[in-house]
mmCIF file of C-alpha atoms in Angstrom:
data_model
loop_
_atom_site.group_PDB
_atom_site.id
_atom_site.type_symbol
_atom_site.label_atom_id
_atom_site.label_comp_id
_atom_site.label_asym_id
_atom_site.label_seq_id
_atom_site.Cartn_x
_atom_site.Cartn_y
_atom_site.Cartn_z
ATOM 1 C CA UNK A 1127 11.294 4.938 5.046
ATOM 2 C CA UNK A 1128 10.699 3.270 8.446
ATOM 3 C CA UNK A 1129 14.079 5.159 10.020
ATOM 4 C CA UNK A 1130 14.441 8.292 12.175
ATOM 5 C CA UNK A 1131 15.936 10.327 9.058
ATOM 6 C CA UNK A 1132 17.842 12.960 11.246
ATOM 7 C CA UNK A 1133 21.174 11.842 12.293
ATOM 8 C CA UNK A 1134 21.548 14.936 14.347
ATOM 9 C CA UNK A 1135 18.230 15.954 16.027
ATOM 10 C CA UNK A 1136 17.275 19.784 15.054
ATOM 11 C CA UNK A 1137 17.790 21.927 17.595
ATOM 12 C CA UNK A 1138 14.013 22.930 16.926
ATOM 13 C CA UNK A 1139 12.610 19.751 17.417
ATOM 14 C CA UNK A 1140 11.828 19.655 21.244
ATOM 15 C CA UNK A 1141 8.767 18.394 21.119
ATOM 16 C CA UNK A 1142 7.455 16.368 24.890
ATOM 17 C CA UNK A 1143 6.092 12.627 23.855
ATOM 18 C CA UNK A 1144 3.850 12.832 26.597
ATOM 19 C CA UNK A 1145 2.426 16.067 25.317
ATOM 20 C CA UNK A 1146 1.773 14.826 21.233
ATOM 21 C CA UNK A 1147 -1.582 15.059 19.830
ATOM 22 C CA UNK A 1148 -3.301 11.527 19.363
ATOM 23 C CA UNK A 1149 -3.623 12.199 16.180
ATOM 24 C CA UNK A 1150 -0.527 11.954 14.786
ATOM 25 C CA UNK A 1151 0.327 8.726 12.589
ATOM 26 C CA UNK A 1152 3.129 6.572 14.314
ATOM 27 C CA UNK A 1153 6.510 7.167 13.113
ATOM 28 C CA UNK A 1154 9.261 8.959 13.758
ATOM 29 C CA UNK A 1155 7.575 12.299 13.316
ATOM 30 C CA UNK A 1156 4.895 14.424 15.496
ATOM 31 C CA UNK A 1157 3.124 17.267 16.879
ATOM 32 C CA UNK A 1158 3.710 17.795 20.312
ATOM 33 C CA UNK A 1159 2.970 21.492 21.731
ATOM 34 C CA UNK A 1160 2.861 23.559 18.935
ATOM 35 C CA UNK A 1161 1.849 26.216 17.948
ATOM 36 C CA UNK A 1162 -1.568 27.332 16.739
ATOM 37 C CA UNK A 1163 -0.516 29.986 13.796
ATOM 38 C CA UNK A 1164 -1.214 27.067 11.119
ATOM 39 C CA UNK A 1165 2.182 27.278 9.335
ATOM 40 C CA UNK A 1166 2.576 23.861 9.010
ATOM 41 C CA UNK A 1167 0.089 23.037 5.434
ATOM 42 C CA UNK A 1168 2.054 26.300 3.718
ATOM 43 C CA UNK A 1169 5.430 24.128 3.495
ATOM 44 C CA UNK A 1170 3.609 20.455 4.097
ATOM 45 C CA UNK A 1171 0.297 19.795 3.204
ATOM 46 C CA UNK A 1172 0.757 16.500 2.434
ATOM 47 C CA UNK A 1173 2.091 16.080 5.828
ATOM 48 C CA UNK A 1174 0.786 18.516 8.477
ATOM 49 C CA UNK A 1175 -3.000 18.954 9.758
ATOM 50 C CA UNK A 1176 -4.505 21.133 12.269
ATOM 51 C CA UNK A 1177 -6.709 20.189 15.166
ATOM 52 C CA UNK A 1178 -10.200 21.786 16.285
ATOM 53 C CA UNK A 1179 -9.304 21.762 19.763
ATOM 54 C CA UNK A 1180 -6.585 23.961 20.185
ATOM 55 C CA UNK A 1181 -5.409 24.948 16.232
ATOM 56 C CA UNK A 1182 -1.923 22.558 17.007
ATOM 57 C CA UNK A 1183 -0.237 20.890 14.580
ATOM 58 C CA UNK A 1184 0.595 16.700 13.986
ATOM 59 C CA UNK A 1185 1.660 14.824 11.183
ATOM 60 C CA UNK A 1186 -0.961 12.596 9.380
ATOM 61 C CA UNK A 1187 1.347 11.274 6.945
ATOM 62 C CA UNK A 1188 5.183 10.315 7.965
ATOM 63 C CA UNK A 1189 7.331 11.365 5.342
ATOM 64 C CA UNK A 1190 8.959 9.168 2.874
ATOM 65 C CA UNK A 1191 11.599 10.672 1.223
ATOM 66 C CA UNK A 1192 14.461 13.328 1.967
ATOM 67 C CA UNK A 1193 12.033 15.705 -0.449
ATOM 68 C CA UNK A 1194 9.560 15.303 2.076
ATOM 69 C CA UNK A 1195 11.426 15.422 5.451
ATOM 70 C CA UNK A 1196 12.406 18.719 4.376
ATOM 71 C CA UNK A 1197 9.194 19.721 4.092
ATOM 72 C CA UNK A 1198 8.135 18.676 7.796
ATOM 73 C CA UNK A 1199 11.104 20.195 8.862
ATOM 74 C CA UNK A 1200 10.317 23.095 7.624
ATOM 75 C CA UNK A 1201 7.481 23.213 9.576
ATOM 76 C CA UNK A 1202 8.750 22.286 12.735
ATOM 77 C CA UNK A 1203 10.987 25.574 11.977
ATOM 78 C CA UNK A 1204 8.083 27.548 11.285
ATOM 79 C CA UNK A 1205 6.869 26.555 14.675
ATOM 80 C CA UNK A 1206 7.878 28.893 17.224
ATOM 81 C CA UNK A 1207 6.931 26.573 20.424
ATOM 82 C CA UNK A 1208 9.571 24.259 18.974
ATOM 83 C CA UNK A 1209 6.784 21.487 19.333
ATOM 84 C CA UNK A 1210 7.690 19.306 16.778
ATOM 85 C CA UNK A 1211 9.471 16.154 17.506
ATOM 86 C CA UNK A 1212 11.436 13.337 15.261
ATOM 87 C CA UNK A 1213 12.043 10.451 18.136
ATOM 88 C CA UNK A 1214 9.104 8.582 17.954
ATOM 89 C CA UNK A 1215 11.276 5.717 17.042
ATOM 90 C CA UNK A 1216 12.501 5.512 20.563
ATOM 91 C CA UNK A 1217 8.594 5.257 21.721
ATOM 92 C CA UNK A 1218 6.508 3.257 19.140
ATOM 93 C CA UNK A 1219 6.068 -0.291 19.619
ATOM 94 C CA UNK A 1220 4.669 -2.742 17.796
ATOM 95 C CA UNK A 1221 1.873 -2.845 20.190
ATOM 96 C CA UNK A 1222 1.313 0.530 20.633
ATOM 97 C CA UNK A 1223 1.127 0.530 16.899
ATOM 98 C CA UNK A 1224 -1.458 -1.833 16.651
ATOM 99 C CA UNK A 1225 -3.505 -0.661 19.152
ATOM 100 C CA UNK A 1226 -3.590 3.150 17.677
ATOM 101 C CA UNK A 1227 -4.682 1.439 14.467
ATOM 102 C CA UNK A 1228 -7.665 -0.528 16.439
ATOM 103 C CA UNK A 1229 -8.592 3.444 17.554
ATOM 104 C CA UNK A 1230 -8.748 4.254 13.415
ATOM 105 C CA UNK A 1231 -12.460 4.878 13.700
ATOM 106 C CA UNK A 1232 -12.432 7.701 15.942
ATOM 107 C CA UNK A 1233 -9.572 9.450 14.123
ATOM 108 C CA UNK A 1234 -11.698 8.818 10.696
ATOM 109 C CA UNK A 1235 -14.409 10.225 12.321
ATOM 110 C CA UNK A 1236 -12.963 13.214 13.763
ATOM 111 C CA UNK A 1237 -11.414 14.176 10.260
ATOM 112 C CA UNK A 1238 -15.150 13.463 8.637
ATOM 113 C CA UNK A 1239 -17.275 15.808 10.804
ATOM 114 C CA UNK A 1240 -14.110 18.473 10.874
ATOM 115 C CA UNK A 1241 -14.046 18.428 7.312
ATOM 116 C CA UNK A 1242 -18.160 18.569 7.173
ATOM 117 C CA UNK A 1243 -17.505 21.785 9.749
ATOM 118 C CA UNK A 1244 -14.463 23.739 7.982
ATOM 119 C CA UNK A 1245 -15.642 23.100 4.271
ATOM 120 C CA UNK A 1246 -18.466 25.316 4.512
ATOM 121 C CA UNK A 1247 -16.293 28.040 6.586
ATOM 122 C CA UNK A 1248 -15.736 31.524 5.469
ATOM 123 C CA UNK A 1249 -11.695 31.372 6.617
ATOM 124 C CA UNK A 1250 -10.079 30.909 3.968
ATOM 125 C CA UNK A 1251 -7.647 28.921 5.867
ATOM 126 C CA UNK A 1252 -9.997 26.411 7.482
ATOM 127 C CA UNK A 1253 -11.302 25.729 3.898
ATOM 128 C CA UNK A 1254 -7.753 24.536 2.727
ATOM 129 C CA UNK A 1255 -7.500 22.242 6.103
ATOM 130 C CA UNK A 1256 -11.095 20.773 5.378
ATOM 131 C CA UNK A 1257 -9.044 19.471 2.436
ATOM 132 C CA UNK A 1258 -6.410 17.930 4.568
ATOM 133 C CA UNK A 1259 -8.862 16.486 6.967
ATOM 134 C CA UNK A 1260 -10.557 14.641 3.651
ATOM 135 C CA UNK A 1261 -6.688 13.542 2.530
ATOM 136 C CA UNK A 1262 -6.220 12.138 6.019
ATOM 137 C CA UNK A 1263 -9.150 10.113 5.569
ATOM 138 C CA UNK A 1264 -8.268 8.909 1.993
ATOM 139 C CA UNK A 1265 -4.983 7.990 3.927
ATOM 140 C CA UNK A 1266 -6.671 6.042 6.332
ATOM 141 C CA UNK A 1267 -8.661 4.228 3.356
ATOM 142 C CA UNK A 1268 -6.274 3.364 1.295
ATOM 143 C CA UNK A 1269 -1.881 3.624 2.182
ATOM 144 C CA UNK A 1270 -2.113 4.027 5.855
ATOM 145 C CA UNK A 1271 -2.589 0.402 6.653
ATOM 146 C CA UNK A 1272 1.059 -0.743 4.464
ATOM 147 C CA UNK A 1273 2.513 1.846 6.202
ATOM 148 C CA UNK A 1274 1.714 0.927 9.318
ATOM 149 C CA UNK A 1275 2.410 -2.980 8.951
ATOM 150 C CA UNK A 1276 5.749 -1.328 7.528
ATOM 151 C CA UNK A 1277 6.632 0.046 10.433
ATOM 152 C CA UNK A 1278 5.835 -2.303 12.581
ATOM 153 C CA UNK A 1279 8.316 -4.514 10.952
ATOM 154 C CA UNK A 1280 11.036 -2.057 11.374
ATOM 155 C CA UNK A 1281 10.343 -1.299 15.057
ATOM 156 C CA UNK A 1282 10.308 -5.041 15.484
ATOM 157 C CA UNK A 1283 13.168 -5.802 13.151
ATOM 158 C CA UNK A 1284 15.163 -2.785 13.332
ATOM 159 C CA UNK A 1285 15.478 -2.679 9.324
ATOM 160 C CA UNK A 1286 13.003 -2.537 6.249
ATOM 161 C CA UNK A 1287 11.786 -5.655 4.393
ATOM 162 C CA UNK A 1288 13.386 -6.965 1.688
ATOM 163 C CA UNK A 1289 11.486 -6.907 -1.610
ATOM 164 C CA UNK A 1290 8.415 -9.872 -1.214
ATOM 165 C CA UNK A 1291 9.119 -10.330 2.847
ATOM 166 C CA UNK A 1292 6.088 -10.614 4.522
ATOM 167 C CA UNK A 1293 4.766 -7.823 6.669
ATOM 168 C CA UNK A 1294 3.272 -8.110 10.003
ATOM 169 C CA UNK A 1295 -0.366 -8.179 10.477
ATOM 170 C CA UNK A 1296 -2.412 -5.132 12.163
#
């Protein structure tokens, strides 16, 4: 899925562009201004991460099917600073694209030492996101990359690849 899934926007979703965390993956979905109650893994852990700088919320992984947008939906509902967004379609570019992938390192090693940090916490909580920080970098290993040079080919193309059409380099 390579499409902003919401024909209406959420009324919920008022998250600022200017104001998302770098962290989140390109696509249609991110963390803007959130909150910092860490709702976001209950309904979408496969989705949702926490930072260490402020306890906000961004998406590591852009959902993929209607399953899953539900599930980041439902966290942008759970957020009550309404800081979760859904029009980074109107803002990616295939350059920005490329050049937040060139910037992978320092988001690897972010998620590395913060998973070093929380794993060994005593909060229950930050134990669980230590998990999501070493699924974000499994993600960035291995599935982020097609993704990405997915994407990249919609923003470009304004549709997905037929089966066997070559994808865009990184």
């Amino acid at each position: 899925m390579y499409w902003n899934p919401l024909p209406v926007i959420a009324d919920n979703l008022k998250g600022v562009w200017e104001e998302r965390n770098w962290r989140n993956t390109p696509g249609p979905f991110y963390g803007a201004t959130t909150d910092n109650c860490w709702t976001g893994r209950l309904v979408a852990p496969q989705h949702v991460m926490y930072d260490d700088d402020h306890g906000r919320e961004f998406i590591y992984r852009q959902p993929q099917n209607p399953d899953e947008v539900r599930r980041v939906l439902d966290a942008a509902t759970d957020d009550p600073w309404e800081g979760y967004a859904a029009d980074g379609d109107d803002y990616w570019t295939p350059t920005s694209v490329r050049e937040w992938w060139a910037d992978r390192g320092r988001l690897r090693e972010w998620a590395i030492k913060l998973a070093d940090k929380w794993s060994i916490s005593e909060v229950h909580e930050e134990v669980e996101a230590a998990n999501g920080a070493l699924d974000l970098v499994a993600y960035l290993d291995n599935g982020m990359e097609a993704y990405l040079r997915g994407y990249v080919f919609w923003l470009a193309e304004g549709r997905e690849p037929f089966v066997g059409e070559p994808l865009p380099e990184l």
